[in-house]
mmCIF file of C-alpha atoms in Angstrom:
data_model
loop_
_atom_site.group_PDB
_atom_site.id
_atom_site.type_symbol
_atom_site.label_atom_id
_atom_site.label_comp_id
_atom_site.label_asym_id
_atom_site.label_seq_id
_atom_site.Cartn_x
_atom_site.Cartn_y
_atom_site.Cartn_z
ATOM 1 C CA MET A 1 -0.145 0.167 0.041
ATOM 2 C CA ALA A 2 1.694 3.758 -1.391
ATOM 3 C CA LEU A 3 0.222 6.458 0.609
ATOM 4 C CA VAL A 4 2.086 8.790 -1.620
ATOM 5 C CA SER A 5 2.808 7.791 -5.788
ATOM 6 C CA ALA A 6 6.594 7.616 -7.468
ATOM 7 C CA LYS A 7 5.598 11.366 -8.741
ATOM 8 C CA GLY A 8 5.121 12.674 -4.802
ATOM 9 C CA SER A 9 7.933 11.031 -3.988
ATOM 10 C CA TYR A 10 10.517 11.918 -6.423
ATOM 11 C CA ALA A 11 8.415 15.862 -6.263
ATOM 12 C CA ILE A 12 10.451 15.305 -2.012
ATOM 13 C CA ALA A 13 12.906 14.695 -4.186
ATOM 14 C CA ALA A 14 13.580 16.765 -6.337
ATOM 15 C CA ILE A 15 12.794 19.493 -2.441
ATOM 16 C CA PHE A 16 15.289 18.232 -1.195
ATOM 17 C CA VAL A 17 17.947 18.287 -3.644
ATOM 18 C CA LEU A 18 16.746 22.049 -3.898
ATOM 19 C CA TYR A 19 17.046 22.151 -0.216
ATOM 20 C CA GLU A 20 20.663 20.681 0.426
ATOM 21 C CA HIS A 21 21.564 23.704 -1.929
ATOM 22 C CA HIS A 22 19.477 26.781 -1.261
ATOM 23 C CA ASN A 23 21.809 28.163 0.969
ATOM 24 C CA GLU A 24 24.336 28.624 -2.027
ATOM 25 C CA ASN A 25 21.745 31.481 -4.237
ATOM 26 C CA LYS A 26 22.746 30.062 -7.759
ATOM 27 C CA PRO A 27 19.475 28.315 -9.057
ATOM 28 C CA LEU A 28 19.978 24.438 -9.757
ATOM 29 C CA LYS A 29 19.496 23.041 -13.235
ATOM 30 C CA THR A 30 16.635 20.420 -13.608
ATOM 31 C CA GLU A 31 19.767 18.086 -15.183
ATOM 32 C CA LEU A 32 21.536 18.155 -12.307
ATOM 33 C CA ILE A 33 18.338 18.266 -10.158
ATOM 34 C CA ALA A 34 17.147 14.589 -12.108
ATOM 35 C CA LYS A 35 21.224 12.991 -11.781
ATOM 36 C CA LEU A 36 21.541 14.674 -7.520
ATOM 37 C CA GLY A 37 17.584 13.007 -6.936
ATOM 38 C CA SER A 38 17.376 9.547 -9.134
ATOM 39 C CA ILE A 39 15.295 11.122 -10.909
ATOM 40 C CA PRO A 40 14.357 10.730 -14.629
ATOM 41 C CA LYS A 41 15.032 13.748 -16.040
ATOM 42 C CA ASN A 42 11.613 13.930 -18.630
ATOM 43 C CA PHE A 43 9.162 12.912 -15.406
ATOM 44 C CA LEU A 44 10.987 15.787 -13.140
ATOM 45 C CA GLU A 45 10.100 18.486 -15.967
ATOM 46 C CA GLN A 46 6.353 17.738 -15.182
ATOM 47 C CA ILE A 47 6.795 17.653 -11.652
ATOM 48 C CA LEU A 48 8.894 20.589 -11.436
ATOM 49 C CA LEU A 49 6.026 22.819 -13.268
ATOM 50 C CA ASP A 50 3.275 21.149 -11.066
ATOM 51 C CA LEU A 51 5.070 22.815 -7.912
ATOM 52 C CA LYS A 52 6.298 25.754 -10.034
ATOM 53 C CA LYS A 53 2.399 26.185 -10.245
ATOM 54 C CA SER A 54 2.537 26.220 -6.432
ATOM 55 C CA GLY A 55 4.435 27.952 -5.374
ATOM 56 C CA ILE A 56 7.057 25.367 -4.497
ATOM 57 C CA VAL A 57 9.733 26.690 -6.555
ATOM 58 C CA GLN A 58 10.427 29.661 -8.881
ATOM 59 C CA SER A 59 12.030 29.444 -12.093
ATOM 60 C CA ILE A 60 15.401 31.409 -13.403
ATOM 61 C CA ARG A 61 15.736 31.540 -17.413
ATOM 62 C CA GLY A 62 18.971 32.005 -18.828
ATOM 63 C CA ALA A 63 21.845 30.347 -19.084
ATOM 64 C CA LYS A 64 22.188 29.957 -15.310
ATOM 65 C CA GLY A 65 18.684 29.166 -15.231
ATOM 66 C CA GLY A 66 17.493 26.860 -13.937
ATOM 67 C CA TYR A 67 15.691 26.671 -9.662
ATOM 68 C CA ILE A 68 15.287 27.676 -6.535
ATOM 69 C CA LEU A 69 12.584 27.396 -3.600
ATOM 70 C CA ALA A 70 10.057 30.705 -3.836
ATOM 71 C CA LYS A 71 9.835 30.866 -0.141
ATOM 72 C CA PRO A 72 11.902 30.023 2.892
ATOM 73 C CA PRO A 73 12.269 26.124 3.556
ATOM 74 C CA GLN A 74 11.052 26.720 7.354
ATOM 75 C CA ASP A 75 7.555 28.017 5.402
ATOM 76 C CA ILE A 76 7.531 24.433 2.931
ATOM 77 C CA LEU A 77 5.635 22.409 4.749
ATOM 78 C CA LEU A 78 5.964 18.720 2.566
ATOM 79 C CA ILE A 79 2.058 18.198 2.223
ATOM 80 C CA ASP A 80 1.578 20.976 0.486
ATOM 81 C CA ILE A 81 4.747 19.162 -1.620
ATOM 82 C CA ILE A 82 2.866 16.035 -2.194
ATOM 83 C CA ASN A 83 -0.202 17.816 -2.807
ATOM 84 C CA SER A 84 1.240 20.292 -5.840
ATOM 85 C CA VAL A 85 1.714 16.760 -7.798
ATOM 86 C CA GLU A 86 -1.248 14.588 -6.147
ATOM 87 C CA PRO A 87 -4.384 16.650 -5.255
ATOM 88 C CA GLU A 88 -5.988 13.510 -3.501
ATOM 89 C CA CYS A 89 -3.236 11.830 -2.277
ATOM 90 C CA CYS A 90 -3.363 11.390 2.015
ATOM 91 C CA THR A 91 -7.073 12.971 1.952
ATOM 92 C CA GLY A 92 -9.831 10.548 3.312
ATOM 93 C CA ILE A 93 -7.773 6.879 3.460
ATOM 94 C CA CYS A 94 -11.372 4.987 4.963
ATOM 95 C CA ARG A 95 -13.608 2.916 3.335
ATOM 96 C CA THR A 96 -15.845 0.729 5.924
ATOM 97 C CA ARG A 97 -19.256 1.744 8.320
ATOM 98 C CA ASN A 98 -17.841 0.240 11.420
ATOM 99 C CA PRO A 99 -17.719 3.167 13.707
ATOM 100 C CA ALA A 100 -13.971 0.903 15.452
ATOM 101 C CA LEU A 101 -12.750 1.210 11.931
ATOM 102 C CA GLU A 102 -13.317 4.109 11.101
ATOM 103 C CA ALA A 103 -12.174 5.799 14.447
ATOM 104 C CA LEU A 104 -8.987 3.757 13.778
ATOM 105 C CA TRP A 105 -8.474 5.487 9.962
ATOM 106 C CA SER A 106 -9.800 8.913 11.587
ATOM 107 C CA ASP A 107 -6.503 8.277 13.739
ATOM 108 C CA PHE A 108 -4.214 7.196 11.078
ATOM 109 C CA ASN A 109 -4.781 10.189 9.020
ATOM 110 C CA LYS A 110 -4.436 12.059 11.662
ATOM 111 C CA THR A 111 -0.986 10.414 12.120
ATOM 112 C CA ILE A 112 -0.491 10.760 8.412
ATOM 113 C CA HIS A 113 -1.455 14.358 8.081
ATOM 114 C CA ASN A 114 1.227 15.718 10.885
ATOM 115 C CA PHE A 115 3.937 14.261 10.358
ATOM 116 C CA LEU A 116 3.318 15.696 6.417
ATOM 117 C CA ALA A 117 2.625 18.740 8.486
ATOM 118 C CA ARG A 118 5.495 19.511 9.098
ATOM 119 C CA PRO A 119 8.231 21.772 7.712
ATOM 120 C CA ILE A 120 10.974 21.369 4.972
ATOM 121 C CA THR A 121 13.847 21.968 7.579
ATOM 122 C CA ILE A 122 13.031 18.260 8.694
ATOM 123 C CA PHE A 123 14.863 17.708 5.790
ATOM 124 C CA ASP A 124 18.012 17.774 8.190
ATOM 125 C CA GLU A 125 17.472 15.349 10.473
ATOM 126 C CA TYR A 126 17.447 12.881 8.516
ATOM 127 C CA SER A 127 20.811 13.610 7.093
ATOM 128 C CA LEU A 128 21.913 13.444 10.476
ATOM 129 C CA LYS A 129 20.421 10.703 11.436
ATOM 130 C CA ALA A 130 21.480 9.101 7.700
ATOM 131 C CA ARG A 131 25.215 9.976 8.199
ATOM 132 C CA SER A 132 25.171 8.716 11.366
ATOM 133 C CA GLN A 133 24.351 5.268 10.884
ATOM 134 C CA ILE A 134 27.716 2.690 10.698
ATOM 135 C CA ASP A 135 27.964 0.264 8.203
ATOM 136 C CA TYR A 136 29.232 -2.103 9.629
ATOM 137 C CA CYS A 137 29.942 -4.507 5.406
ATOM 138 C CA ILE A 138 32.607 -5.201 4.499
#
């Protein structure tokens, strides 16, 4: 059961790449975002258009152009990214008339929404976790 489609996952990956480079104050080319985010370039172009329409990214024209975050990172929520590319995602996962199951799914939906209602600055926490994991493989 996937709550977020490939498009939503790639949108998060694209914003992660832009977030990692936002202090450099220069736009990133689509090709670089695709490479760093492991995103198919043609798919990424569609995603970036959706993110631009939603006001999450801004495109800069010209030879030194590309994409940047349109807002400060603390003002961009994970849910906004996902909703910009798949508006029906994560809404009302409940297909029952059983009151107990309705309550269960309601709590589930609230948990998902609360997690996704966090700003992209949470990427720092997960990057730190990833770097701190020790790999003992030889």
